[in-house]
PDB file of C-alpha atoms in Angstrom:
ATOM      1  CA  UNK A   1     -16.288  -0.975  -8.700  1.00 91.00           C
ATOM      2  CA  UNK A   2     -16.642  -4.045 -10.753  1.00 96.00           C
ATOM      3  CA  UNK A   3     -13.612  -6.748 -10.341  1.00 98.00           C
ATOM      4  CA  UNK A   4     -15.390  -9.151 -12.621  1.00 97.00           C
ATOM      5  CA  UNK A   5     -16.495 -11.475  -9.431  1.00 97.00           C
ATOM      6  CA  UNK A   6     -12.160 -11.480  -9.181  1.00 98.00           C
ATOM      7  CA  UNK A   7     -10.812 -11.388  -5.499  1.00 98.00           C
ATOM      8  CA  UNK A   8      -7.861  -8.485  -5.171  1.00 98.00           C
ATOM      9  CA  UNK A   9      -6.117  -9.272  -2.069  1.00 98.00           C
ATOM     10  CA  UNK A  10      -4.263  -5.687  -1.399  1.00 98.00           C
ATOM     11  CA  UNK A  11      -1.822  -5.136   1.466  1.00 97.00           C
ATOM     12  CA  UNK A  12       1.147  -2.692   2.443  1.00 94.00           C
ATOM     13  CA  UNK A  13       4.438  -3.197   2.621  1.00 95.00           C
ATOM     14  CA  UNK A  14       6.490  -4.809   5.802  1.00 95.00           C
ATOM     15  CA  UNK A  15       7.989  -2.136   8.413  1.00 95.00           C
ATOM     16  CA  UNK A  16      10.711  -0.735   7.499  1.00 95.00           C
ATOM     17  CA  UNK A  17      14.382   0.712   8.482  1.00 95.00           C
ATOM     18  CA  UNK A  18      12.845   4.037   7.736  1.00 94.00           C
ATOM     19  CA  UNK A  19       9.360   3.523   9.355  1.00 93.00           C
ATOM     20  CA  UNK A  20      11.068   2.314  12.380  1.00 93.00           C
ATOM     21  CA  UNK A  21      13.287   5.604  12.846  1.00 93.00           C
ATOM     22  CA  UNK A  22      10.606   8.106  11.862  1.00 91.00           C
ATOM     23  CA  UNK A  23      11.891   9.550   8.125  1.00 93.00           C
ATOM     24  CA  UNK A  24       9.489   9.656   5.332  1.00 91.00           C
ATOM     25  CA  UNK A  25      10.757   7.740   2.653  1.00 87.00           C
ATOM     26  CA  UNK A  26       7.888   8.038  -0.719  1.00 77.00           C
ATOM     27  CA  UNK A  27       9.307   6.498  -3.509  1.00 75.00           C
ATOM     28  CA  UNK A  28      12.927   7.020  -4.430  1.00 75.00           C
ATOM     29  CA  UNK A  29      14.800   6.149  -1.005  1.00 76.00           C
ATOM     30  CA  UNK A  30      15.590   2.355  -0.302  1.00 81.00           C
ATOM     31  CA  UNK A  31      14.759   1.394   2.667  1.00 92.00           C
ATOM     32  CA  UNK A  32      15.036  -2.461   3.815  1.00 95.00           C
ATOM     33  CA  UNK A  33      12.333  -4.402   6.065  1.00 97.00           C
ATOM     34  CA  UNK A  34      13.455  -4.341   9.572  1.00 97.00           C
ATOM     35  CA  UNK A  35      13.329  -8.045  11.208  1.00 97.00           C
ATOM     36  CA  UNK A  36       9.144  -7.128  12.362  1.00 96.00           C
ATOM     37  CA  UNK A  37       8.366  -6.323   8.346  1.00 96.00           C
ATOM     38  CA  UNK A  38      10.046  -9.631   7.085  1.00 97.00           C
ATOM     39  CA  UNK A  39       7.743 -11.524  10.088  1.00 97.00           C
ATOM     40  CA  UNK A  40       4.724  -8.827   8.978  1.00 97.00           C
ATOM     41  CA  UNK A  41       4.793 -10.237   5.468  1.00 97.00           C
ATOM     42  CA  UNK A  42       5.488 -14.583   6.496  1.00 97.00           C
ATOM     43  CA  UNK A  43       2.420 -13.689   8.858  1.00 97.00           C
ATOM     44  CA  UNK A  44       0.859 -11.951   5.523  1.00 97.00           C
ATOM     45  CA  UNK A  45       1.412 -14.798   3.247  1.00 97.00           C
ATOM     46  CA  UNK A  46       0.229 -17.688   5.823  1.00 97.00           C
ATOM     47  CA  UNK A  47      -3.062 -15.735   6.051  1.00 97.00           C
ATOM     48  CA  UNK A  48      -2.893 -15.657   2.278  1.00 97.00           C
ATOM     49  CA  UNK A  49      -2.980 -19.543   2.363  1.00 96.00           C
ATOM     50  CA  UNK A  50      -5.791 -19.886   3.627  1.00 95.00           C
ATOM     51  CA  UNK A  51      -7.799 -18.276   1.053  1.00 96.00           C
ATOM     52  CA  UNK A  52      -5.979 -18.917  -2.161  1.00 95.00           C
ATOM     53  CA  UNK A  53      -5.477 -22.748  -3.135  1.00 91.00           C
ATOM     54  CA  UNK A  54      -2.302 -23.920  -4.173  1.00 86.00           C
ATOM     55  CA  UNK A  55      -2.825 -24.074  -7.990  1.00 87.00           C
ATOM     56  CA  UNK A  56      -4.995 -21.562  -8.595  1.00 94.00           C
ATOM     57  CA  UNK A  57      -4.245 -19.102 -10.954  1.00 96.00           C
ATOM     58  CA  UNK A  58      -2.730 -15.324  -8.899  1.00 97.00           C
ATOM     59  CA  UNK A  59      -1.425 -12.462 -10.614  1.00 98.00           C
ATOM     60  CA  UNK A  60       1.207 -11.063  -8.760  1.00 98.00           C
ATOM     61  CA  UNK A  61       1.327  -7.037  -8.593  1.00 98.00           C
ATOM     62  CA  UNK A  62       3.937  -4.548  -6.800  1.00 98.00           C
ATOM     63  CA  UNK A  63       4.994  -1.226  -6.698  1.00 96.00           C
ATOM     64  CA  UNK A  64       8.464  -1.177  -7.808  1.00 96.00           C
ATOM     65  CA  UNK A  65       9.852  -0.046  -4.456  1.00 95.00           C
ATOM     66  CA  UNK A  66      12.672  -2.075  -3.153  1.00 95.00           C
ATOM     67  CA  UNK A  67      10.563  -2.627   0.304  1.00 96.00           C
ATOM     68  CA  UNK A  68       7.040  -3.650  -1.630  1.00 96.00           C
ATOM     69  CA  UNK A  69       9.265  -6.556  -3.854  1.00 97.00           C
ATOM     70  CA  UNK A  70      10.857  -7.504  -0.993  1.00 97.00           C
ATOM     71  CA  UNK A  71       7.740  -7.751   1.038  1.00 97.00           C
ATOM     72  CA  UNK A  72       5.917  -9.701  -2.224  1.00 98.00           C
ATOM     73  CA  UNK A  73       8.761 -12.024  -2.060  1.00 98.00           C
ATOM     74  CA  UNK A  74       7.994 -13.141   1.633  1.00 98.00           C
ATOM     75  CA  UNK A  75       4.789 -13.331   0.665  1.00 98.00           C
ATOM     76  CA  UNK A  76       4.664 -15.803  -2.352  1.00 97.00           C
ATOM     77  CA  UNK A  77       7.367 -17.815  -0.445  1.00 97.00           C
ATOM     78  CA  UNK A  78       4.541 -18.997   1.947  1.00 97.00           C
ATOM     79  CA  UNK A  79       2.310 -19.405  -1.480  1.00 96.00           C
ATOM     80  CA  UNK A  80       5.012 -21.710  -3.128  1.00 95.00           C
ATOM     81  CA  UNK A  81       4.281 -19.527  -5.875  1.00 95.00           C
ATOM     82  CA  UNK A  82       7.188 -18.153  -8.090  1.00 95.00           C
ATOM     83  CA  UNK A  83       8.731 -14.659  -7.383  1.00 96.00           C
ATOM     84  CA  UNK A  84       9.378 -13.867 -10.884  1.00 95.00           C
ATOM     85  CA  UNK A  85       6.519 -13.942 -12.311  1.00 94.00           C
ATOM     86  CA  UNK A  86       5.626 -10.248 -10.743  1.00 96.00           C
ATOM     87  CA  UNK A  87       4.346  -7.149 -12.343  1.00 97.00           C
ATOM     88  CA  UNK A  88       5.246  -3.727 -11.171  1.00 97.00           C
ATOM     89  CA  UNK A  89       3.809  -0.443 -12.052  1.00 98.00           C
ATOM     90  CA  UNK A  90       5.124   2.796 -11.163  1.00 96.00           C
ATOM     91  CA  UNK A  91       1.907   3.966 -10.704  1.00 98.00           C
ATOM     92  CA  UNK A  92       1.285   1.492  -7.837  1.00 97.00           C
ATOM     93  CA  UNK A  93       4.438   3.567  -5.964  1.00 96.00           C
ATOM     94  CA  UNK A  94       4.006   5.482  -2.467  1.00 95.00           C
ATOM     95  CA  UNK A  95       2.790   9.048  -2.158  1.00 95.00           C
ATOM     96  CA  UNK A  96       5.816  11.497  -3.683  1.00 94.00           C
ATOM     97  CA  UNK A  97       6.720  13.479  -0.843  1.00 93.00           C
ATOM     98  CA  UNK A  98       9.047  15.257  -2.624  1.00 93.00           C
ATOM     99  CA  UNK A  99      11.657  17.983  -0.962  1.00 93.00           C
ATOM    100  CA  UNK A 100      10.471  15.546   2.060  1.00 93.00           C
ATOM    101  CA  UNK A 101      12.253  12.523   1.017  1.00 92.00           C
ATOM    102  CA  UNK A 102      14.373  11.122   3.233  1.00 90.00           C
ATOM    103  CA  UNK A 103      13.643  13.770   6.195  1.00 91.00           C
ATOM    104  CA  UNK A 104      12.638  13.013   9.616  1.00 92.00           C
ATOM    105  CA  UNK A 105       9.620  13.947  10.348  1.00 91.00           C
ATOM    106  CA  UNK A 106      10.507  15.356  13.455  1.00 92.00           C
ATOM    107  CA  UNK A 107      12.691  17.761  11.462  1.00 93.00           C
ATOM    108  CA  UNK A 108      10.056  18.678   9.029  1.00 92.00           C
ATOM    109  CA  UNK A 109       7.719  19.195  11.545  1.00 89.00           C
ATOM    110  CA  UNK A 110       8.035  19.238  15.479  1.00 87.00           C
ATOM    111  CA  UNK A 111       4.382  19.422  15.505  1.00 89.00           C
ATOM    112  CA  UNK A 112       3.061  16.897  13.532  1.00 87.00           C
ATOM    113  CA  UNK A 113      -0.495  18.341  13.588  1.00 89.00           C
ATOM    114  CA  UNK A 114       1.140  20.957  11.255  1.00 91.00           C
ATOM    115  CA  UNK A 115       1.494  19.341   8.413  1.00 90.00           C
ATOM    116  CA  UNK A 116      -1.053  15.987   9.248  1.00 89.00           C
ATOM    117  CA  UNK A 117      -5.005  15.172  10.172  1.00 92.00           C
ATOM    118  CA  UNK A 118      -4.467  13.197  13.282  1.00 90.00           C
ATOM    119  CA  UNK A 119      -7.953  11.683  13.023  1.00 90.00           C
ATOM    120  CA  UNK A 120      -7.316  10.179   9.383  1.00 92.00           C
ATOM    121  CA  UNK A 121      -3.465  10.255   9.737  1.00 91.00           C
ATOM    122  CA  UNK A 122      -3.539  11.968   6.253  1.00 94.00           C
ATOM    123  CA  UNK A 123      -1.514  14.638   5.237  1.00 93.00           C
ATOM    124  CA  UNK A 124      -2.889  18.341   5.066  1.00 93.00           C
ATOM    125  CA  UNK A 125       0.041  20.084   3.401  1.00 91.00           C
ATOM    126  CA  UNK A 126       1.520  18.729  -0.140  1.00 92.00           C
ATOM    127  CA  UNK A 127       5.330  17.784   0.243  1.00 93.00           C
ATOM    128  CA  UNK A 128       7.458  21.054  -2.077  1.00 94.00           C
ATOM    129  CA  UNK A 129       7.694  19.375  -5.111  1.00 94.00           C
ATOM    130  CA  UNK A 130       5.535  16.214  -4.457  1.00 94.00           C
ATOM    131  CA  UNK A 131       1.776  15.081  -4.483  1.00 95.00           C
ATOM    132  CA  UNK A 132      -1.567  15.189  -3.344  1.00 95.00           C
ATOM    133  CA  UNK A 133      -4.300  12.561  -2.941  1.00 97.00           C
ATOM    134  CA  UNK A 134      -5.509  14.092  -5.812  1.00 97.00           C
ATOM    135  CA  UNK A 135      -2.808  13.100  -8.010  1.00 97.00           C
ATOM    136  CA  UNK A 136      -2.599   9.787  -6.632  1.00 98.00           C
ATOM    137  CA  UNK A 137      -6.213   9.114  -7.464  1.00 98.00           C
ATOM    138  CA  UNK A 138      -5.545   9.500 -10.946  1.00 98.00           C
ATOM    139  CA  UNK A 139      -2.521   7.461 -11.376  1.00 98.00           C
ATOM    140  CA  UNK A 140      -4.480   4.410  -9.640  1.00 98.00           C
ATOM    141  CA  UNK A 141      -7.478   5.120 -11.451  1.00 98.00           C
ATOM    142  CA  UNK A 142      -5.177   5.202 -14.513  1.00 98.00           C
ATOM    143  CA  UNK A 143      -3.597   1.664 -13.470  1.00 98.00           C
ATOM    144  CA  UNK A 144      -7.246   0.196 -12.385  1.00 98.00           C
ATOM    145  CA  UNK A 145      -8.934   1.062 -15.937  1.00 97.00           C
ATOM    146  CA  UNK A 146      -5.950  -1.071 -17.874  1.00 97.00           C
ATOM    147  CA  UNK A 147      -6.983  -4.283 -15.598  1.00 97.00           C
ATOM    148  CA  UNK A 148      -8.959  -6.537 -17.376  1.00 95.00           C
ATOM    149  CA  UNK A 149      -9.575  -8.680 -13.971  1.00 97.00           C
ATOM    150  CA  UNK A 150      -9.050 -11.872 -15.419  1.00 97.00           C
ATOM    151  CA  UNK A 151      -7.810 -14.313 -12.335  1.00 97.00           C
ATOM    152  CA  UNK A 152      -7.177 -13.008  -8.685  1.00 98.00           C
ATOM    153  CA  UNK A 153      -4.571 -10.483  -7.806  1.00 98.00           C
ATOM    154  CA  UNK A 154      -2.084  -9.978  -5.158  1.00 98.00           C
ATOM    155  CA  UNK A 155      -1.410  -6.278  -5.131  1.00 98.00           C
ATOM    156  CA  UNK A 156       1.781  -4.837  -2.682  1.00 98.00           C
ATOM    157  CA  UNK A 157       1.749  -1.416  -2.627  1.00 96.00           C
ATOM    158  CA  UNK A 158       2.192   1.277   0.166  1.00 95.00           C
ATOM    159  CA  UNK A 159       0.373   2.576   2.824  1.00 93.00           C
ATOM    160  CA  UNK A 160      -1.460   5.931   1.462  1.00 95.00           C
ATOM    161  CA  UNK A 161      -1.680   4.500  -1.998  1.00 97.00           C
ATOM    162  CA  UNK A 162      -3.406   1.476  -0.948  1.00 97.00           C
ATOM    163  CA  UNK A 163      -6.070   3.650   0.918  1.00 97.00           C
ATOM    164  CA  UNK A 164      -6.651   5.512  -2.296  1.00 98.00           C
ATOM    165  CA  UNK A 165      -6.666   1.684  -4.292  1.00 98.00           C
ATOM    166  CA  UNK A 166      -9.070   0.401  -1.908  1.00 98.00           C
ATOM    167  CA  UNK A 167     -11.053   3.883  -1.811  1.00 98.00           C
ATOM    168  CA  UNK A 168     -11.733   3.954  -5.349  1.00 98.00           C
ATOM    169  CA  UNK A 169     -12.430  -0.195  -5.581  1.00 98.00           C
ATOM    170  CA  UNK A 170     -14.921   0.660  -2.917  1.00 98.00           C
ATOM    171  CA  UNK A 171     -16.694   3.518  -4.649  1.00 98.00           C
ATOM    172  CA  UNK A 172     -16.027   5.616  -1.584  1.00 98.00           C
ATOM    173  CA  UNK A 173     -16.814   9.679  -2.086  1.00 97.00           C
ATOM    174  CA  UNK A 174     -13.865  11.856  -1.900  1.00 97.00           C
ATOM    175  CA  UNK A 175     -12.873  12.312   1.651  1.00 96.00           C
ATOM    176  CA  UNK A 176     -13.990  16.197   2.301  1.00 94.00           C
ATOM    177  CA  UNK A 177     -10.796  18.281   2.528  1.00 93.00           C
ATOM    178  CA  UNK A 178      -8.356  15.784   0.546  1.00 95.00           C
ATOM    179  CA  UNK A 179     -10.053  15.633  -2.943  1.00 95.00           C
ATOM    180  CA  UNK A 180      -9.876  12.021  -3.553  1.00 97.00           C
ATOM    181  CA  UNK A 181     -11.848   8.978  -2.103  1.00 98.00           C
ATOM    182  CA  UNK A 182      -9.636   7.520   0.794  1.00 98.00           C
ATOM    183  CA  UNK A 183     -10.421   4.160   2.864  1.00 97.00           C
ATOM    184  CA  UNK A 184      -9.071   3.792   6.596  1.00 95.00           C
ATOM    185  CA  UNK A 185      -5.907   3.190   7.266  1.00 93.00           C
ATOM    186  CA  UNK A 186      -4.641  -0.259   8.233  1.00 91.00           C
ATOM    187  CA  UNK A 187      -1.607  -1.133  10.594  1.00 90.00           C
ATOM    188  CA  UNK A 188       1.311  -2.304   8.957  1.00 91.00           C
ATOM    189  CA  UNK A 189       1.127  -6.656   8.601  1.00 92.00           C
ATOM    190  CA  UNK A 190      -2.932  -6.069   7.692  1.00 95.00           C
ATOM    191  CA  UNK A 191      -4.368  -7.491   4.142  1.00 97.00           C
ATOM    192  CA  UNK A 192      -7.395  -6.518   2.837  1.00 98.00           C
ATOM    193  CA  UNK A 193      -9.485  -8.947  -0.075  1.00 98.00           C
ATOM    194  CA  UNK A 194     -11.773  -6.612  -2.233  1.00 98.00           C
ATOM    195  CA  UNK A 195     -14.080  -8.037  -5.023  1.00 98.00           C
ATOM    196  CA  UNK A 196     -17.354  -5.904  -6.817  1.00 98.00           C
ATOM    197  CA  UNK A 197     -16.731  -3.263  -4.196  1.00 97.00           C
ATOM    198  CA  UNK A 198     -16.438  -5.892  -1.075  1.00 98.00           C
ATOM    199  CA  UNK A 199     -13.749  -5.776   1.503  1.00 98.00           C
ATOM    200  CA  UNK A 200     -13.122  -8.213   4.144  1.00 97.00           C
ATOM    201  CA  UNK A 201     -10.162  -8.601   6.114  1.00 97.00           C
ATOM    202  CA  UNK A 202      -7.810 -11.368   5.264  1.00 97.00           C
ATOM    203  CA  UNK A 203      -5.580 -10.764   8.468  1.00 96.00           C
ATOM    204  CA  UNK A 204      -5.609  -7.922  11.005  1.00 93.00           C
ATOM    205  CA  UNK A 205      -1.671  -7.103  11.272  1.00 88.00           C
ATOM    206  CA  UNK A 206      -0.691  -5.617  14.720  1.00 76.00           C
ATOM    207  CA  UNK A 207       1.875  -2.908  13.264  1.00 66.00           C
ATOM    208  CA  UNK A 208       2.118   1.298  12.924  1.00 67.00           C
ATOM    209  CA  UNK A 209      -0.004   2.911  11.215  1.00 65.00           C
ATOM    210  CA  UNK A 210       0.116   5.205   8.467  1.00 62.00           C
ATOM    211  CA  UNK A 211       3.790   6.898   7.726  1.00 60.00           C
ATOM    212  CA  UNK A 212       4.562   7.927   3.712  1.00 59.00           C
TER     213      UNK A 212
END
């Protein structure tokens, strides 16, 4: 997919309270960085330096999740670059997981296999009430064909949306058995930088990996 020669540098949020004890959390719940996310998303933002100069012109992009503006703001504090002049989109938000919000997922399942693909850490049964990949696709998809591409982009999203985002930037066929194209997952403190379907890695973070 064409970003008009623009870089889109696309990461996850910071670790969370919720990560950290197991419980899905998808949209709605707040859940705070734990000490590791706040020092996942300085390490994010130093990386960040190194690739975007100091006056050049960044959009700023979030989800509108408590943990992905809190994440952006650790960020851009590395950047020098003002935290209120951030976009959110609710279409940029995590995965709905529905009847699953909040739960462990211990509780929800005390096999895990049950209800996830252990090789692509995906889920294989939609959340009561919440979302597939399909319907994520087409909310991103949605958000991508309103973006004119105009100056770089910092986009902080979540971890299964920004595997869809990055699928769909890539041109990536739909991953067989989950309807929508999906990239590999990245550990939590990892940013990618994609531009006219090219990813490279802007820093390699050394946290968990997928969790809604």
């Amino acid at each position: 997919m064409s970003t008009n020669g623009k870089r889109l540098f696309i990461a996850r949020h910071g670790e969370t309270v919720f990560n950290a004890a197991g419980r899905m959390q998808g949209m709605y719940a707040h859940t705070p960085l734990t000490r590791e996310g706040c020092d996942q998303a300085t390490d994010m933002g130093e990386a960040l330096r190194r690739h975007v100069q100091a006056d050049a012109p960044l959009a700023l992009v979030s989800s509108p999740a408590g943990r992905t503006l809190q994440t952006l703001a650790l960020v851009v504090e590395e950047l020098g670059r003002d935290f209120h002049a951030n976009d959110t989109d609710i279409r940029l938000r995590e995965i709905d997981v529905g009847d699953w919000d909040g739960c462990y997922y211990k509780d929800i399942a005390p096999d895990i296999r049950t209800i996830m693909d252990m090789e692509h850490k995906l889920f294989i049964k939609k959340a009561p009430g919440g979302e597939d990949y399909r319907d994520v696709a087409e909310r991103v998809s949605e958000w991508l064909s309103e973006q004119q591409f105009q100056t770089d982009m910092l986009i902080i999203t979540h971890g299964m949306t920004a595997r869809v985002l990055r699928g769909i930037l890539l041109g990536l066929p739909p991953l067989e058995g989950f309807g929508a194209p999906i990239a590999p997952g990245l550990a939590q403190g990892s940013m990618v930088m994609i531009r006219d379907g090219e990813e490279m890695i802007v820093i390699d973070g050394a946290g968990r990996g997928e969790r809604a």
